Coordinates of N, CA, C and O in Angstrom, one line a residue:
M28 N -6.0 98.0 105.6 CA -5.2 98.1 105.1 C -4.7 99.3 105.2 O -3.1 99.7 105.2
G29 N -4.8 100.0 107.0 CA -4.4 101.0 107.5 C -3.5 100.6 107.9 O -2.4 100.4 108.1
V30 N -3.5 99.1 108.9 CA -3.3 98.3 109.3 C -2.3 98.0 108.8 O -0.8 97.8 110.0
G31 N -2.4 97.1 107.6 CA -1.7 96.3 106.9 C -0.1 97.2 106.5 O 0.5 96.8 106.6
A32 N -0.4 98.8 106.2 CA 0.7 99.2 105.6 C 1.4 99.9 107.1 O 2.6 99.9 107.4
L33 N 0.5 100.0 107.7 CA 2.3 99.6 109.5 C 2.3 98.6 109.8 O 3.8 99.5 109.6
F34 N 2.4 97.5 109.7 CA 2.9 97.2 110.3 C 3.7 95.8 108.6 O 4.6 95.2 109.0
I35 N 4.2 96.4 107.4 CA 4.8 96.3 106.2 C 5.7 97.6 106.6 O 6.3 96.6 106.1
S36 N 5.6 98.2 106.6 CA 6.4 99.3 106.5 C 7.9 99.2 107.9 O 8.4 99.5 107.4
A37 N 7.1 98.9 109.2 CA 8.4 98.8 110.3 C 9.9 97.4 109.9 O 10.0 98.5 110.0
P38 N 9.2 96.1 109.5 CA 10.3 95.9 109.1 C 11.8 95.7 108.4 O 12.7 95.8 108.4
P39 N 10.9 97.5 106.9 CA 11.8 97.1 105.9 C 12.4 98.8 106.9 O 13.8 98.9 105.9
A40 N 11.4 99.3 107.1 CA 12.8 100.4 108.6 C 13.8 100.4 109.7 O 14.8 100.5 108.7
Q41 N 14.3 98.9 109.8 CA 14.5 98.2 110.2 C 15.4 96.9 109.8 O 16.6 98.0 110.8
I42 N 15.9 97.6 108.4 CA 16.6 96.2 107.4 C 17.0 97.1 107.0 O 18.2 97.5 107.0
V43 N 16.5 98.2 106.0 CA 17.0 98.7 104.6 C 18.1 100.2 105.7 O 18.8 100.6 105.3
M44 N 17.4 100.4 106.4 CA 17.9 102.2 106.9 C 18.8 101.7 107.7 O 19.8 101.3 107.8
A45 N 20.3 103.2 107.0 CA 21.5 103.2 107.6 C 21.6 103.0 109.2 O 20.8 103.3 109.8
A46 N 22.4 102.4 109.7 CA 22.7 102.3 110.8 C 23.4 103.9 111.8 O 22.8 104.6 112.2
A47 N 23.5 104.9 110.6 CA 23.1 106.6 111.0 C 22.1 107.0 111.2 O 21.8 108.3 112.1
L48 N 20.6 106.3 110.9 CA 19.6 106.7 110.3 C 19.1 106.0 111.5 O 17.0 106.3 112.3
L49 N 19.4 104.9 112.1 CA 18.4 104.9 114.0 C 18.8 105.4 115.0 O 18.9 104.2 115.8
R50 N 18.2 106.5 114.7 CA 18.7 107.3 116.0 C 16.8 107.8 116.5 O 16.5 107.7 115.7
R51 N 16.8 108.4 117.2 CA 15.7 108.2 118.2 C 15.5 109.7 117.9 O 14.3 109.9 117.7
D52 N 16.3 110.9 117.5 CA 15.6 112.5 116.4 C 15.3 111.6 114.9 O 13.4 112.0 114.1
I53 N 15.5 111.0 114.4 CA 14.3 110.0 113.3 C 13.6 109.5 113.9 O 12.6 110.3 112.7
G54 N 13.9 108.3 114.0 CA 12.3 108.2 115.0 C 10.9 108.6 115.0 O 10.2 108.9 115.0
T55 N 11.8 109.5 116.0 CA 10.7 110.7 116.6 C 9.4 111.5 115.2 O 8.8 112.3 115.8
A56 N 11.2 112.1 114.9 CA 10.2 112.8 113.1 C 9.2 112.2 113.1 O 8.5 112.2 112.0
L57 N 9.5 111.2 112.2 CA 8.9 109.7 111.9 C 7.6 109.7 112.3 O 6.5 109.6 112.3
L58 N 7.6 109.5 114.3 CA 6.2 108.7 114.8 C 5.5 110.6 114.6 O 4.6 110.4 114.6
A59 N 6.5 111.8 114.8 CA 5.1 112.9 114.3 C 4.9 113.1 113.5 O 3.5 113.2 113.0
A60 N 5.3 112.7 112.0 CA 4.3 113.3 110.9 C 3.6 111.4 110.1 O 2.5 112.1 110.4
G61 N 3.9 110.5 110.9 CA 2.8 109.9 111.2 C 2.1 109.6 112.2 O 0.2 108.7 111.7
M62 N 1.4 110.6 112.9 CA 0.1 111.0 113.4 C -0.4 111.8 113.1 O -1.8 112.2 112.8
I63 N 0.3 113.2 112.7 CA -0.3 114.4 111.8 C -0.8 113.9 110.5 O -2.1 114.1 110.5
V64 N 0.0 113.2 109.4 CA -0.6 113.4 108.5 C -1.9 112.5 108.6 O -3.0 112.4 107.9
P65 N -1.5 111.3 109.0 CA -3.5 110.6 109.2 C -3.9 111.3 110.1 O -5.5 111.1 110.1
E66 N -4.3 111.8 110.9 CA -5.0 112.8 111.9 C -5.7 113.5 110.5 O -6.8 114.0 110.6
A67 N -4.4 114.4 109.6 CA -4.7 115.6 108.5 C -5.9 114.3 107.5 O -7.2 114.8 107.3
A68 N -5.8 112.8 107.7 CA -6.6 112.0 106.0 C -8.4 111.9 107.2 O -9.1 112.3 106.7
L69 N -7.9 112.0 108.8 CA -9.4 111.5 109.0 C -10.3 113.2 109.7 O -11.2 112.8 109.1
W70 N -10.0 114.6 109.0 CA -10.1 115.2 108.5 C -10.6 115.5 107.5 O -11.7 116.7 107.1
T71 N -9.8 115.1 106.3 CA -9.8 115.3 105.3 C -10.6 114.6 104.4 O -10.6 114.6 103.2
P72 N -11.2 113.0 104.9 CA -11.6 111.9 104.1 C -10.7 112.3 103.3 O -10.8 111.3 102.3
S73 N -9.3 111.3 103.5 CA -8.5 111.8 102.2 C -8.1 109.5 102.8 O -6.9 109.6 103.6
A74 N -8.3 108.9 101.8 CA -7.4 107.1 102.0 C -6.5 107.6 102.0 O -5.6 106.4 102.7
P75 N -6.2 107.4 100.2 CA -5.0 108.5 100.5 C -3.3 108.0 101.0 O -2.8 107.8 101.3
L76 N -4.7 109.6 102.1 CA -3.5 110.6 102.7 C -3.7 109.8 104.1 O -2.3 109.3 104.4
F77 N -3.9 108.2 104.3 CA -4.0 108.1 105.5 C -3.0 107.2 105.7 O -2.4 106.5 106.4
I78 N -3.3 106.4 104.1 CA -2.3 105.1 104.5 C -0.3 105.6 103.8 O 0.4 105.1 104.4
V79 N -0.2 107.2 103.5 CA 1.1 107.1 103.3 C 1.6 107.6 104.8 O 2.8 107.4 105.2
G80 N 0.2 108.9 105.6 CA 1.2 107.8 107.1 C 0.6 107.1 108.0 O 1.9 107.4 108.9
T81 N 0.3 106.3 107.1 CA 0.8 105.3 107.7 C 1.8 104.1 108.4 O 2.3 103.8 108.8
V82 N 1.8 104.6 106.7 CA 3.9 104.1 106.6 C 4.7 104.3 106.6 O 5.6 103.7 107.7
F83 N 4.3 106.4 107.6 CA 5.6 107.4 108.1 C 5.3 106.7 109.9 O 6.2 105.9 110.5
A84 N 4.4 106.2 110.3 CA 3.6 106.0 111.3 C 4.5 105.1 111.7 O 5.9 103.9 111.8
G85 N 4.9 103.5 110.5 CA 5.6 102.7 110.9 C 6.9 101.9 110.2 O 7.3 101.4 111.0
A86 N 7.2 102.9 109.6 CA 8.9 103.6 109.5 C 9.8 103.9 111.3 O 10.3 104.2 111.5
A87 N 8.9 105.2 111.6 CA 8.8 105.2 113.3 C 8.5 103.7 114.5 O 10.0 104.8 115.0
V88 N 7.7 103.3 113.9 CA 7.8 102.1 115.2 C 9.3 101.3 115.4 O 9.4 100.7 116.1
G89 N 8.8 100.5 113.3 CA 10.4 100.2 113.2 C 11.2 100.5 113.8 O 12.5 100.5 114.0
T90 N 12.0 101.9 113.1 CA 13.2 103.2 113.8 C 13.6 102.5 115.6 O 14.5 102.6 115.7
L91 N 12.2 103.3 115.8 CA 12.0 103.7 117.3 C 12.6 102.3 118.6 O 13.2 102.1 119.1
F92 N 11.8 101.7 117.8 CA 11.7 100.4 118.9 C 13.7 99.3 117.7 O 14.6 99.2 119.2
R93 N 13.9 99.3 117.9 CA 15.0 98.7 116.9 C 16.5 99.5 117.5 O 17.4 99.2 118.0
H94 N 16.2 100.4 117.1 CA 16.7 102.5 118.4 C 16.6 101.4 119.9 O 18.7 100.9 120.2
G95 N 15.5 101.7 120.2 CA 15.4 101.2 121.7 C 16.2 99.9 122.3 O 17.2 99.4 123.6
L96 N 15.9 99.0 121.3 CA 17.2 97.9 121.2 C 18.5 97.5 122.0 O 19.2 96.5 122.3
S97 N 19.0 98.1 120.4 CA 20.0 98.6 120.5 C 20.7 99.4 121.7 O 21.5 98.5 121.8
V98 N 20.4 99.8 122.2 CA 20.7 100.9 122.9 C 20.8 100.3 124.8 O 21.3 99.7 125.7
T99 N 19.6 99.0 125.0 CA 19.4 98.1 125.8 C 19.8 97.5 125.5 O 20.8 97.3 127.2
D100 N 20.8 96.8 125.1 CA 21.6 95.8 124.0 C 22.8 96.3 124.9 O 23.5 95.6 125.4
A101 N 23.3 97.7 124.9 CA 24.5 97.9 124.9 C 24.7 98.0 126.5 O 25.5 98.5 126.3
L102 N 23.4 98.4 127.2 CA 23.7 99.2 128.2 C 23.8 98.1 129.5 O 24.0 98.1 130.3
C103 N 23.1 96.8 128.3 CA 22.8 94.9 129.2 C 24.6 94.4 129.7 O 25.0 95.1 128.8
D104 N 24.3 93.7 130.7 CA 25.7 92.7 131.0 C 25.2 92.2 130.4 O 24.0 90.9 130.5
P105 N 25.4 91.4 129.0 CA 25.1 90.4 128.3 C 24.7 88.9 129.8 O 23.9 88.7 128.7
G106 N 25.3 89.1 130.2 CA 24.3 87.4 131.5 C 22.8 87.6 132.2 O 22.4 87.3 131.9
N107 N 22.2 89.4 132.0 CA 21.3 89.0 132.7 C 20.7 90.2 130.9 O 19.2 90.8 130.8
R108 N 20.7 90.0 129.6 CA 19.8 89.9 128.4 C 18.8 89.8 128.3 O 17.8 90.6 127.5
A109 N 18.7 88.9 128.4 CA 17.0 87.8 128.1 C 16.2 88.7 129.2 O 15.2 89.2 129.1
E110 N 15.9 88.7 130.2 CA 15.4 89.2 131.8 C 15.9 91.2 131.3 O 14.4 91.8 131.6
L111 N 16.4 91.8 130.6 CA 16.3 93.3 130.3 C 15.7 93.6 128.6 O 14.9 94.5 128.5
N112 N 15.4 92.6 128.1 CA 14.8 91.8 126.1 C 12.8 92.2 126.8 O 12.7 92.8 126.1
A113 N 13.5 91.4 127.5 CA 12.4 90.8 128.3 C 11.3 91.6 129.0 O 10.1 91.9 128.4
T114 N 11.4 92.7 129.7 CA 11.0 94.2 130.1 C 10.9 95.4 129.5 O 9.9 95.5 129.7
Y115 N 11.6 95.3 128.2 CA 12.0 96.1 127.2 C 10.6 95.8 126.2 O 10.1 96.2 126.1
F116 N 10.8 94.9 125.7 CA 9.0 93.8 125.3 C 8.2 94.3 125.6 O 7.3 94.4 125.3
L117 N 7.8 94.5 126.9 CA 6.7 94.1 128.0 C 6.8 95.6 128.5 O 5.0 96.0 128.2
S118 N 7.4 96.7 128.5 CA 7.0 97.8 129.1 C 6.8 99.0 127.4 O 5.8 99.5 127.4
L119 N 6.6 98.0 125.9 CA 6.0 97.9 125.2 C 5.6 98.2 124.7 O 4.3 98.8 124.1
Y120 N 4.8 96.7 125.3 CA 3.1 96.7 124.3 C 2.4 96.7 125.7 O 1.5 97.3 125.3
S121 N 3.0 97.2 126.7 CA 2.3 98.2 127.4 C 2.2 99.7 126.9 O 1.0 100.1 126.8
G122 N 3.1 99.9 125.9 CA 3.1 100.8 126.2 C 2.1 101.1 124.6 O 1.7 102.2 123.6
L123 N 1.5 100.4 123.8 CA 0.3 99.8 123.4 C -0.6 99.4 123.5 O -1.5 100.3 122.5
V124 N -0.8 99.3 124.5 CA -2.0 99.2 125.4 C -3.1 99.9 125.7 O -3.7 100.3 125.7
V125 N -2.4 100.8 126.9 CA -2.4 102.1 127.2 C -3.6 102.0 127.1 O -4.1 103.1 126.8
P126 N -2.9 102.9 126.0 CA -3.2 104.9 125.0 C -4.4 104.0 124.0 O -5.5 104.8 124.1
V127 N -4.6 102.6 123.4 CA -5.7 102.1 122.8 C -6.7 102.0 124.3 O -8.0 102.4 123.3
L128 N -6.4 101.4 124.8 CA -7.5 101.3 126.0 C -8.4 102.5 126.2 O -9.8 103.0 126.0
L129 N -7.3 103.9 125.9 CA -7.8 105.4 126.8 C -8.5 105.8 125.4 O -9.9 106.5 125.9
L130 N -8.0 105.6 124.7 CA -8.9 106.3 123.8 C -10.1 106.0 123.2 O -10.9 107.0 122.7
G131 N -10.4 104.8 123.4 CA -11.7 103.7 123.6 C -12.2 104.5 124.5 O -13.8 104.4 124.1
F132 N -12.3 104.6 125.8 CA -13.2 104.8 126.9 C -13.0 106.7 125.6 O -14.5 107.2 126.6
D133 N -12.0 107.5 125.9 CA -12.7 108.9 125.5 C -13.6 108.8 124.4 O -14.1 109.8 124.3
D134 N -13.2 108.5 123.4 CA -13.9 107.8 122.2 C -15.6 108.3 122.3 O -16.4 108.8 121.5
Q135 N -15.7 106.8 123.5 CA -17.2 106.8 124.1 C -17.7 108.6 124.4 O -18.6 108.5 125.2
A136 N -16.6 109.5 125.1 CA -17.3 110.4 126.1 C -16.9 111.7 124.5 O -18.1 112.3 125.6
V137 N -16.4 111.8 124.1 CA -15.7 112.8 123.2 C -16.2 112.6 121.8 O -16.6 114.1 120.8
G138 N -16.6 111.8 121.2 CA -16.6 111.1 119.8 C -14.9 110.9 119.4 O -13.7 111.5 119.7
T139 N -14.5 109.9 117.5 CA -14.0 109.8 116.9 C -13.2 110.9 117.0 O -11.8 111.0 117.2
R140 N -13.2 111.7 116.2 CA -12.1 113.1 115.9 C -11.6 113.9 116.9 O -11.0 113.9 116.3
V141 N -13.2 114.5 117.6 CA -12.0 114.8 119.0 C -10.9 113.9 119.1 O -10.2 115.0 119.7
S142 N -11.2 112.4 120.1 CA -10.5 111.9 121.0 C -9.4 111.8 119.7 O -8.3 111.7 120.6
S143 N -9.0 111.2 118.9 CA -8.4 111.3 117.7 C -7.3 112.4 117.9 O -6.6 112.6 118.1
T144 N -7.6 113.2 117.7 CA -6.6 114.7 117.9 C -5.9 114.8 118.5 O -5.4 115.1 119.4
M145 N -6.5 114.9 120.2 CA -6.4 114.8 121.2 C -5.5 114.0 121.3 O -4.4 113.8 122.0
L146 N -5.6 112.1 120.9 CA -4.2 111.3 121.1 C -3.0 112.2 120.2 O -2.2 111.6 120.4
A147 N -3.5 112.6 118.8 CA -2.3 112.8 118.8 C -1.2 114.1 118.9 O 0.1 113.9 119.0
A148 N -2.2 114.7 119.5 CA -1.4 115.9 120.0 C -0.5 115.6 121.0 O 0.9 115.8 121.0
L149 N -0.8 114.3 121.6 CA -0.3 114.2 122.6 C 1.1 113.8 122.1 O 2.4 113.5 123.1
V150 N 0.9 113.1 121.6 CA 1.6 111.4 120.6 C 2.8 112.5 120.0 O 4.2 112.5 120.4
V151 N 2.5 113.4 119.7 CA 3.4 114.5 118.6 C 4.5 115.6 120.0 O 5.0 115.7 119.5
S152 N 3.0 116.0 121.2 CA 4.2 116.7 121.4 C 5.4 116.1 122.4 O 6.3 116.2 122.6
T153 N 4.9 115.1 122.7 CA 5.3 113.9 123.4 C 6.5 113.6 122.5 O 8.5 113.0 122.9
A154 N 6.6 113.1 121.5 CA 7.8 113.6 120.4 C 8.8 114.0 120.0 O 10.0 114.2 119.5
L155 N 8.4 115.2 120.1 CA 8.9 116.8 119.9 C 9.7 116.9 120.8 O 11.2 117.5 120.7
M156 N 9.4 116.0 122.0 CA 10.0 117.1 123.4 C 11.3 115.7 123.9 O 12.1 115.7 124.7
G157 N 11.3 114.9 123.0 CA 12.1 113.4 123.5 C 13.3 113.2 122.9 O 14.2 113.6 123.4
P158 N 13.5 114.2 121.7 CA 15.2 115.1 121.3 C 15.8 115.7 122.7 O 16.2 115.5 122.4
A159 N 14.6 116.8 122.5 CA 15.6 118.1 123.4 C 15.8 117.0 124.8 O 16.7 118.2 124.9
L160 N 14.8 116.4 124.9 CA 15.3 116.0 126.8 C 16.4 115.0 126.7 O 17.1 115.2 128.0
G161 N 16.5 114.4 125.7 CA 17.7 113.4 125.3 C 19.0 114.5 125.1 O 19.7 113.2 124.8
R162 N 18.9 114.8 124.2 CA 20.2 116.0 123.8 C 21.4 116.0 125.4 O 22.0 115.9 125.1
R163 N 20.6 116.1 126.7 CA 20.5 116.2 127.8 C 21.1 115.4 128.3 O 22.3 115.1 129.2
T164 N 20.5 114.1 128.0 CA 21.0 113.1 129.1 C 21.9 112.4 128.0 O 22.8 111.7 129.1
E165 N 21.9 112.2 126.9 CA 22.8 111.8 126.4 C 24.5 112.5 126.7 O 25.2 112.0 126.4
S166 N 24.7 113.7 126.2 CA 26.0 114.8 126.7 C 26.7 113.5 127.3 O 28.4 113.6 128.1
T167 N 25.7 113.5 129.1 CA 26.8 112.6 130.3 C 26.6 111.6 130.2 O 27.3 110.7 130.8
S168 N 26.3 110.9 128.9 CA 26.2 109.6 129.0 C 27.4 108.9 127.9 O 28.2 110.0 127.8
T169 N 28.1 107.6 127.7 CA 29.6 106.9 127.9 C 29.3 107.3 125.7 O 27.9 107.4 125.1
P170 N 29.8 107.8 125.6 CA 30.5 107.5 123.6 C 29.1 106.2 123.5 O 29.0 106.6 122.8
D171 N 29.8 104.7 124.0 CA 30.0 104.1 123.1 C 28.5 104.0 123.6 O 27.6 103.4 122.1
T172 N 27.0 104.3 123.7 CA 25.8 104.2 124.3 C 25.4 104.6 123.3 O 24.6 104.3 122.8
F173 N 25.8 105.9 122.7 CA 24.6 106.9 122.3 C 25.2 107.0 120.7 O 24.2 107.8 120.1
S174 N 26.7 107.1 120.9 CA 27.2 108.0 119.9 C 26.8 106.5 118.3 O 26.7 107.5 116.7
R175 N 27.1 105.7 119.1 CA 27.5 104.7 116.9 C 25.6 103.6 117.4 O 26.3 102.5 118.0
P176 N 24.9 103.9 117.3 CA 24.3 102.7 116.5 C 24.3 101.8 115.9 O 25.4 102.5 115.7
S177 N 23.8 101.2 116.6 CA 24.6 99.6 116.0 C 23.5 99.6 114.8 O 22.5 99.1 114.6
T178 N 24.3 97.9 113.8 CA 23.7 97.7 113.1 C 22.9 96.6 113.1 O 21.8 96.1 112.2
H179 N 23.8 96.1 114.3 CA 22.6 94.8 114.7 C 21.9 95.0 116.2 O 21.8 96.1 117.1
L180 N 21.4 93.8 116.4 CA 20.8 93.9 117.2 C 21.5 93.3 118.6 O 20.5 93.9 119.9
T181 N 22.0 93.1 118.4 CA 22.9 92.4 119.4 C 24.0 93.3 119.9 O 25.7 92.5 118.9
P182 N 24.5 93.9 119.7 CA 25.3 95.2 119.5 C 26.8 95.3 120.4 O 28.0 95.8 120.7
V183 N 26.8 94.4 121.8 CA 27.0 94.2 123.3 C 28.9 94.3 122.8 O 29.9 94.6 123.0
E184 N 28.8 93.0 122.0 CA 30.1 92.1 121.7 C 31.4 94.1 120.7 O 32.3 93.3 120.7
E185 N 30.7 93.9 119.8 CA 31.2 95.2 119.0 C 30.8 97.3 119.9 O 32.1 97.0 119.0
N186 N 30.5 97.3 120.6 CA 30.3 98.4 121.0 C 31.4 98.7 121.8 O 32.3 99.5 121.9
H187 N 32.3 97.8 122.2 CA 32.6 97.5 123.5 C 34.2 97.1 122.9 O 34.9 95.8 122.8
E188 N 35.2 98.0 122.7 CA 36.4 97.8 121.6 C 37.2 98.1 122.6 O 37.7 98.2 123.5

């Protein structure tokens, strides 16, 4: 049920959210909630709380995925879009696989609750650092890249007026 809620909530977040909400800081706030709420559900044994947290996590994944892809597309030359998008997907999948493997090893060493709490703390701290670090780099970037999130997955033609 939880995995289903994660996968079911990601596409509507990509489709329904207005372009103004498809920003990194909104996605990282959803990601932090999507880690804290299910973690609380693991410690309080609450299935409904776990499902709600998983929906937050799915919305975060959808939002951050679409934002990252639109930024990647805006930065690339149209002739190299396929290569850059393939690299983007490869890095995303690596980011999904490596933590799960490390969590499995950690779970064997220290137990499920401790390992999941450590992973949640790592993800939340990283998510909360992201917008702060992004503000510093966004101020030196071109306005077309970061100020107007695209409403489409291929913003190159629309953002360069």
